Amino acid sequence: MRGYVLKHYGGPEGAQLMDVPAPAMRSRDILVDVRAAGLNPVDFKFRQGKLRAILRPKLPFVLGNELAGEVIAVGSDVTRFRVGDRVFARVAKDRAGAFAEQACVDEDHAAPMPQELDFTAAAAVPLAGLTALQALRDELGVGPGQKVFISGGAGGVGTFAIQIAKWLGAHVTTTASKRGEALVRSLGCDEVIDYTAQDLSKAGGKFDAGFDLVGGNTLEQMFGIMRPGARIVSVAAIPEPQTAIKDLGGRRALSAAFWIISYGIRSRARRAGIGYRYLFMHPSGRDLAQLSELIEQEKLKIIVDKTYPFARISEALAYVESGHAKGKVVVMMG
Ligand SMILES: NC(=O)c1ccc[n+]([C@@H]2O[C@H](COP(=O)([O-])OP(=O)(O)OC[C@H]3O[C@@H](n4cnc5c(N)ncnc54)[C@H](OP(=O)(O)O)[C@@H]3O)[C@@H](O)[C@H]2O)c1
């Protein structure tokens, strides 16, 4: 079968489409005939070698973190799926393999696809949708009437985050350029700040919760617009000890390393009286089922910016790497 394979870390030339063996199934796996796969910044960051401190699979390695497709075989211990089911999934981080004609997925990481979605739209949901749900619902505990600030609302995660924060009952402010403003407003965002023209001090009022999708100077400015006691969750800045303990299996050496690299940002947060947490989202079939329900109830729209045939996946990844996608980018297999 064809797969998009990482041969060596570095630039785009490190990954290529080639023939690969079919993946080996485990007893709790479903084997999926992949019809579409979503792309995410983690795909090029992984190719660049930026995740090597956390994930070190043996190369060559089939890339790809989320997919939609049809189940064509089930392992001996699988109880929730049958051959012929249409499923979507954020696959295990250390296995990846979604950029291929077939992929093995642990049944706990998959969910039945929402009824009305095609494979392309379904493949756009798992990674970004789960990230937004786990950050806003679980980490920030967003509730009715709260003022939530989301940086970078027009991208893959942001388009889900705005809608999920609205579903949780929040008043939502985000940053977007002129190119993204109409999109974020169409998703229900209450206030939009043009990040290319204004700084965040224009956001007005103190926020109860912040979800950072940009990092750097943007996160720095977010500390100035939160009310004391508020919390910021970032998925784009610097990991801290909780990231290693809660999200990466309690790895002590990693926790110590994260303590050091996050010292500045944690001190900054402490001075402002604000909680700071860096989240690594996790695969979850159960959370995906919740997203599926929201999609079926028409509370969550899927924004797909561009689709590409699988043969042009390098081009698709270059577009994601440009940092200007509006919503999601998806490759189609068939
Ligand atoms: N830790 C985790 O578990 C996790 C999970 C998911 C994602 N992430 C990370 O979260 C970040 C966002 O992911 P994504 O999938 O949403 O990325 P994305 O889809 O590539 O985001 C692109 C969007 O960001 C906007 N943007 C760029 N710079 C901005 C700025 N300074 N302020 C506001 N908006 C800006 C762009 O708007 P314009 O084109 O209009 O400039 C574009 O619409 C990435 O760093 C990704 O790696 C982490």
mmCIF file of N, CA, C and O in Angstrom, residues 222-287:
data_model
loop_
_atom_site.group_PDB
_atom_site.id
_atom_site.type_symbol
_atom_site.label_atom_id
_atom_site.label_comp_id
_atom_site.label_asym_id
_atom_site.label_seq_id
_atom_site.Cartn_x
_atom_site.Cartn_y
_atom_site.Cartn_z
ATOM 1 N N MET A 222 -1.391 37.940 26.707
ATOM 2 C CA MET A 222 -2.606 37.392 27.335
ATOM 3 C C MET A 222 -2.566 37.533 28.854
ATOM 4 O O MET A 222 -3.597 37.707 29.501
ATOM 5 N N PHE A 223 -1.349 37.461 29.441
ATOM 6 C CA PHE A 223 -1.265 37.609 30.900
ATOM 7 C C PHE A 223 -1.811 38.952 31.368
ATOM 8 O O PHE A 223 -2.262 39.090 32.490
ATOM 9 N N GLY A 224 -1.749 39.939 30.471
ATOM 10 C CA GLY A 224 -2.211 41.278 30.847
ATOM 11 C C GLY A 224 -3.718 41.490 30.725
ATOM 12 O O GLY A 224 -4.214 42.551 31.123
ATOM 13 N N ILE A 225 -4.443 40.538 30.168
ATOM 14 C CA ILE A 225 -5.889 40.773 29.966
ATOM 15 C C ILE A 225 -6.769 39.791 30.752
ATOM 16 O O ILE A 225 -7.985 39.772 30.593
ATOM 17 N N MET A 226 -6.117 38.969 31.592
ATOM 18 C CA MET A 226 -6.900 38.002 32.372
ATOM 19 C C MET A 226 -7.173 38.576 33.761
ATOM 20 O O MET A 226 -6.364 39.329 34.294
ATOM 21 N N ARG A 227 -8.275 38.145 34.378
ATOM 22 C CA ARG A 227 -8.507 38.574 35.756
ATOM 23 C C ARG A 227 -7.614 37.739 36.684
ATOM 24 O O ARG A 227 -7.291 36.593 36.359
ATOM 25 N N PRO A 228 -7.194 38.299 37.812
ATOM 26 C CA PRO A 228 -6.372 37.507 38.737
ATOM 27 C C PRO A 228 -7.137 36.232 39.124
ATOM 28 O O PRO A 228 -8.346 36.263 39.318
ATOM 29 N N GLY A 229 -6.414 35.137 39.177
ATOM 30 C CA GLY A 229 -7.046 33.858 39.510
ATOM 31 C C GLY A 229 -7.519 33.093 38.288
ATOM 32 O O GLY A 229 -7.926 31.933 38.385
ATOM 33 N N ALA A 230 -7.470 33.734 37.114
ATOM 34 C CA ALA A 230 -7.899 33.057 35.882
ATOM 35 C C ALA A 230 -6.840 32.036 35.455
ATOM 36 O O ALA A 230 -5.727 32.010 35.990
ATOM 37 N N ARG A 231 -7.211 31.214 34.491
ATOM 38 C CA ARG A 231 -6.259 30.210 33.997
ATOM 39 C C ARG A 231 -6.076 30.345 32.495
ATOM 40 O O ARG A 231 -7.028 30.665 31.775
ATOM 41 N N ILE A 232 -4.847 30.095 32.063
ATOM 42 C CA ILE A 232 -4.552 30.021 30.630
ATOM 43 C C ILE A 232 -4.067 28.614 30.331
ATOM 44 O O ILE A 232 -3.188 28.081 31.020
ATOM 45 N N VAL A 233 -4.654 28.007 29.296
ATOM 46 C CA VAL A 233 -4.133 26.752 28.766
ATOM 47 C C VAL A 233 -3.577 27.044 27.384
ATOM 48 O O VAL A 233 -4.256 27.635 26.543
ATOM 49 N N SER A 234 -2.324 26.660 27.175
ATOM 50 C CA SER A 234 -1.712 26.835 25.854
ATOM 51 C C SER A 234 -1.460 25.473 25.233
ATOM 52 O O SER A 234 -1.129 24.505 25.938
ATOM 53 N N VAL A 235 -1.601 25.395 23.905
ATOM 54 C CA VAL A 235 -1.143 24.200 23.187
ATOM 55 C C VAL A 235 -0.028 24.586 22.214
ATOM 56 O O VAL A 235 0.374 23.782 21.378
ATOM 57 N N ALA A 236 0.424 25.842 22.310
ATOM 58 C CA ALA A 236 1.383 26.332 21.313
ATOM 59 C C ALA A 236 2.639 26.945 21.924
ATOM 60 O O ALA A 236 3.544 27.322 21.187
ATOM 61 N N ALA A 237 2.701 27.066 23.258
ATOM 62 C CA ALA A 237 3.865 27.728 23.867
ATOM 63 C C ALA A 237 4.824 26.688 24.446
ATOM 64 O O ALA A 237 5.279 25.805 23.735
ATOM 65 N N ILE A 238 5.062 26.774 25.759
ATOM 66 C CA ILE A 238 6.144 25.975 26.345
ATOM 67 C C ILE A 238 5.594 24.948 27.334
ATOM 68 O O ILE A 238 4.887 25.315 28.282
ATOM 69 N N PRO A 239 5.931 23.660 27.148
ATOM 70 C CA PRO A 239 5.481 22.642 28.099
ATOM 71 C C PRO A 239 6.031 22.918 29.500
ATOM 72 O O PRO A 239 7.113 23.491 29.642
ATOM 73 N N GLU A 240 5.272 22.512 30.513
ATOM 74 C CA GLU A 240 5.692 22.719 31.910
ATOM 75 C C GLU A 240 5.562 21.371 32.636
ATOM 76 O O GLU A 240 5.091 20.405 32.036
ATOM 77 N N PRO A 241 5.957 21.294 33.902
ATOM 78 C CA PRO A 241 6.004 19.986 34.552
ATOM 79 C C PRO A 241 4.688 19.195 34.493
ATOM 80 O O PRO A 241 4.705 17.970 34.302
ATOM 81 N N GLN A 242 3.535 19.876 34.635
ATOM 82 C CA GLN A 242 2.246 19.166 34.577
ATOM 83 C C GLN A 242 2.061 18.441 33.243
ATOM 84 O O GLN A 242 1.380 17.412 33.173
ATOM 85 N N THR A 243 2.630 19.015 32.182
ATOM 86 C CA THR A 243 2.509 18.386 30.864
ATOM 87 C C THR A 243 3.112 16.987 30.909
ATOM 88 O O THR A 243 2.533 16.024 30.382
ATOM 89 N N ALA A 244 4.294 16.884 31.538
ATOM 90 C CA ALA A 244 4.955 15.577 31.614
ATOM 91 C C ALA A 244 4.192 14.646 32.549
ATOM 92 O O ALA A 244 4.011 13.461 32.261
ATOM 93 N N ILE A 245 3.685 15.204 33.659
ATOM 94 C CA ILE A 245 3.030 14.360 34.656
ATOM 95 C C ILE A 245 1.659 13.889 34.178
ATOM 96 O O ILE A 245 1.345 12.712 34.204
ATOM 97 N N LYS A 246 0.852 14.833 33.686
ATOM 98 C CA LYS A 246 -0.517 14.467 33.322
ATOM 99 C C LYS A 246 -0.652 13.906 31.909
ATOM 100 O O LYS A 246 -1.485 13.052 31.663
ATOM 101 N N ASP A 247 0.125 14.463 30.962
ATOM 102 C CA ASP A 247 -0.135 14.116 29.553
ATOM 103 C C ASP A 247 0.865 13.117 28.983
ATOM 104 O O ASP A 247 0.613 12.537 27.939
ATOM 105 N N LEU A 248 2.023 12.983 29.626
ATOM 106 C CA LEU A 248 3.072 12.159 29.021
ATOM 107 C C LEU A 248 3.509 11.039 29.962
ATOM 108 O O LEU A 248 4.679 10.632 29.970
ATOM 109 N N GLY A 249 2.582 10.572 30.775
ATOM 110 C CA GLY A 249 2.831 9.378 31.579
ATOM 111 C C GLY A 249 3.764 9.588 32.756
ATOM 112 O O GLY A 249 4.408 8.643 33.221
ATOM 113 N N GLY A 250 3.864 10.825 33.256
ATOM 114 C CA GLY A 250 4.626 11.063 34.489
ATOM 115 C C GLY A 250 6.122 10.889 34.339
ATOM 116 O O GLY A 250 6.800 10.478 35.275
ATOM 117 N N ARG A 251 6.661 11.173 33.148
ATOM 118 C CA ARG A 251 8.096 10.957 32.936
ATOM 119 C C ARG A 251 8.914 12.004 33.701
ATOM 120 O O ARG A 251 8.870 13.182 33.416
ATOM 121 N N ARG A 252 9.699 11.523 34.679
ATOM 122 C CA ARG A 252 10.383 12.426 35.613
ATOM 123 C C ARG A 252 11.438 13.303 34.969
ATOM 124 O O ARG A 252 11.527 14.495 35.258
ATOM 125 N N ALA A 253 12.273 12.711 34.107
ATOM 126 C CA ALA A 253 13.351 13.487 33.475
ATOM 127 C C ALA A 253 12.736 14.593 32.612
ATOM 128 O O ALA A 253 13.223 15.729 32.603
ATOM 129 N N LEU A 254 11.633 14.226 31.938
ATOM 130 C CA LEU A 254 10.967 15.198 31.080
ATOM 131 C C LEU A 254 10.363 16.318 31.925
ATOM 132 O O LEU A 254 10.416 17.493 31.581
ATOM 133 N N SER A 255 9.790 15.930 33.064
ATOM 134 C CA SER A 255 9.191 16.897 33.964
ATOM 135 C C SER A 255 10.248 17.909 34.431
ATOM 136 O O SER A 255 10.012 19.126 34.468
ATOM 137 N N ALA A 256 11.437 17.408 34.745
ATOM 138 C CA ALA A 256 12.526 18.295 35.191
ATOM 139 C C ALA A 256 12.950 19.226 34.047
ATOM 140 O O ALA A 256 13.156 20.434 34.247
ATOM 141 N N ALA A 257 13.048 18.675 32.851
ATOM 142 C CA ALA A 257 13.441 19.497 31.694
ATOM 143 C C ALA A 257 12.383 20.564 31.426
ATOM 144 O O ALA A 257 12.709 21.736 31.163
ATOM 145 N N PHE A 258 11.125 20.186 31.525
ATOM 146 C CA PHE A 258 10.042 21.150 31.285
ATOM 147 C C PHE A 258 10.013 22.222 32.381
ATOM 148 O O PHE A 258 9.643 23.361 32.144
ATOM 149 N N TRP A 259 10.375 21.826 33.605
ATOM 150 C CA TRP A 259 10.438 22.788 34.716
ATOM 151 C C TRP A 259 11.428 23.900 34.356
ATOM 152 O O TRP A 259 11.149 25.086 34.540
ATOM 153 N N ILE A 260 12.562 23.478 33.805
ATOM 154 C CA ILE A 260 13.605 24.461 33.463
ATOM 155 C C ILE A 260 13.157 25.356 32.312
ATOM 156 O O ILE A 260 13.198 26.583 32.411
ATOM 157 N N ILE A 261 12.690 24.745 31.215
ATOM 158 C CA ILE A 261 12.376 25.583 30.034
ATOM 159 C C ILE A 261 11.163 26.479 30.261
ATOM 160 O O ILE A 261 11.001 27.498 29.604
ATOM 161 N N SER A 262 10.297 26.092 31.213
ATOM 162 C CA SER A 262 9.092 26.908 31.441
ATOM 163 C C SER A 262 9.248 27.870 32.617
ATOM 164 O O SER A 262 8.283 28.534 33.001
ATOM 165 N N TYR A 263 10.472 27.931 33.166
ATOM 166 C CA TYR A 263 10.658 28.743 34.380
ATOM 167 C C TYR A 263 10.185 30.191 34.163
ATOM 168 O O TYR A 263 9.440 30.750 34.967
ATOM 169 N N GLY A 264 10.606 30.776 33.061
ATOM 170 C CA GLY A 264 10.262 32.177 32.772
ATOM 171 C C GLY A 264 8.757 32.373 32.666
ATOM 172 O O GLY A 264 8.193 33.286 33.281
ATOM 173 N N ILE A 265 8.113 31.524 31.934
ATOM 174 C CA ILE A 265 6.679 31.705 31.685
ATOM 175 C C ILE A 265 5.872 31.437 32.975
ATOM 176 O O ILE A 265 4.892 32.127 33.270
ATOM 177 N N ARG A 266 6.349 30.476 33.782
ATOM 178 C CA ARG A 266 5.642 30.204 35.047
ATOM 179 C C ARG A 266 5.820 31.357 36.031
ATOM 180 O O ARG A 266 4.905 31.709 36.765
ATOM 181 N N SER A 267 7.015 31.950 36.012
ATOM 182 C CA SER A 267 7.244 33.107 36.901
ATOM 183 C C SER A 267 6.343 34.264 36.472
ATOM 184 O O SER A 267 5.741 34.950 37.301
ATOM 185 N N ARG A 268 6.278 34.451 35.168
ATOM 186 C CA ARG A 268 5.433 35.521 34.599
ATOM 187 C C ARG A 268 3.970 35.310 35.031
ATOM 188 O O ARG A 268 3.291 36.248 35.451
ATOM 189 N N ALA A 269 3.521 34.069 34.927
ATOM 190 C CA ALA A 269 2.130 33.737 35.282
ATOM 191 C C ALA A 269 1.898 33.979 36.778
ATOM 192 O O ALA A 269 0.887 34.568 37.178
ATOM 193 N N ARG A 270 2.847 33.561 37.585
ATOM 194 C CA ARG A 270 2.717 33.717 39.039
ATOM 195 C C ARG A 270 2.607 35.195 39.422
ATOM 196 O O ARG A 270 1.764 35.583 40.228
ATOM 197 N N ARG A 271 3.468 36.016 38.786
ATOM 198 C CA ARG A 271 3.433 37.462 39.078
ATOM 199 C C ARG A 271 2.071 38.065 38.740
ATOM 200 O O ARG A 271 1.583 38.963 39.401
ATOM 201 N N ALA A 272 1.436 37.536 37.675
ATOM 202 C CA ALA A 272 0.128 38.069 37.250
ATOM 203 C C ALA A 272 -1.022 37.399 38.024
ATOM 204 O O ALA A 272 -2.188 37.751 37.834
ATOM 205 N N GLY A 273 -0.693 36.400 38.845
ATOM 206 C CA GLY A 273 -1.726 35.689 39.619
ATOM 207 C C GLY A 273 -2.585 34.792 38.733
ATOM 208 O O GLY A 273 -3.774 34.585 38.986
ATOM 209 N N ILE A 274 -1.957 34.240 37.704
ATOM 210 C CA ILE A 274 -2.705 33.441 36.721
ATOM 211 C C ILE A 274 -2.121 32.035 36.623
ATOM 212 O O ILE A 274 -0.909 31.847 36.705
ATOM 213 N N GLY A 275 -2.996 31.047 36.454
ATOM 214 C CA GLY A 275 -2.525 29.670 36.296
ATOM 215 C C GLY A 275 -2.111 29.430 34.849
ATOM 216 O O GLY A 275 -2.796 29.875 33.927
ATOM 217 N N TYR A 276 -0.974 28.743 34.664
ATOM 218 C CA TYR A 276 -0.527 28.426 33.302
ATOM 219 C C TYR A 276 -0.351 26.919 33.172
ATOM 220 O O TYR A 276 0.278 26.279 34.023
ATOM 221 N N ARG A 277 -0.907 26.379 32.100
ATOM 222 C CA ARG A 277 -0.767 24.936 31.844
ATOM 223 C C ARG A 277 -0.574 24.737 30.357
ATOM 224 O O ARG A 277 -1.271 25.356 29.536
ATOM 225 N N TYR A 278 0.411 23.889 29.985
ATOM 226 C CA TYR A 278 0.562 23.493 28.579
ATOM 227 C C TYR A 278 -0.046 22.104 28.440
ATOM 228 O O TYR A 278 0.329 21.175 29.158
ATOM 229 N N LEU A 279 -0.975 21.979 27.506
ATOM 230 C CA LEU A 279 -1.694 20.703 27.317
ATOM 231 C C LEU A 279 -1.215 19.965 26.073
ATOM 232 O O LEU A 279 -1.111 20.563 24.997
ATOM 233 N N PHE A 280 -0.946 18.664 26.226
ATOM 234 C CA PHE A 280 -0.853 17.774 25.064
ATOM 235 C C PHE A 280 -2.155 17.006 25.009
ATOM 236 O O PHE A 280 -2.443 16.223 25.922
ATOM 237 N N MET A 281 -2.942 17.228 23.978
ATOM 238 C CA MET A 281 -4.225 16.524 23.887
ATOM 239 C C MET A 281 -3.986 15.009 23.815
ATOM 240 O O MET A 281 -2.888 14.568 23.473
ATOM 241 N N HIS A 282 -5.026 14.224 24.129
ATOM 242 C CA HIS A 282 -4.877 12.770 24.034
ATOM 243 C C HIS A 282 -5.979 12.166 23.169
ATOM 244 O O HIS A 282 -7.096 12.687 23.139
ATOM 245 N N PRO A 283 -5.684 11.068 22.475
ATOM 246 C CA PRO A 283 -6.719 10.397 21.688
ATOM 247 C C PRO A 283 -7.825 9.903 22.611
ATOM 248 O O PRO A 283 -7.553 9.501 23.741
ATOM 249 N N SER A 284 -9.078 9.957 22.171
ATOM 250 C CA SER A 284 -10.175 9.465 23.002
ATOM 251 C C SER A 284 -11.418 9.229 22.147
ATOM 252 O O SER A 284 -12.012 10.176 21.638
ATOM 253 N N GLY A 285 -11.789 7.955 22.012
ATOM 254 C CA GLY A 285 -13.014 7.631 21.276
ATOM 255 C C GLY A 285 -14.239 8.200 21.981
ATOM 256 O O GLY A 285 -15.204 8.630 21.346
ATOM 257 N N ARG A 286 -14.184 8.231 23.312
ATOM 258 C CA ARG A 286 -15.327 8.743 24.080
ATOM 259 C C ARG A 286 -15.546 10.236 23.822
ATOM 260 O O ARG A 286 -16.667 10.688 23.603
ATOM 261 N N ASP A 287 -14.456 11.001 23.847
ATOM 262 C CA ASP A 287 -14.570 12.442 23.550
ATOM 263 C C ASP A 287 -14.989 12.675 22.096
ATOM 264 O O ASP A 287 -15.732 13.613 21.794
#
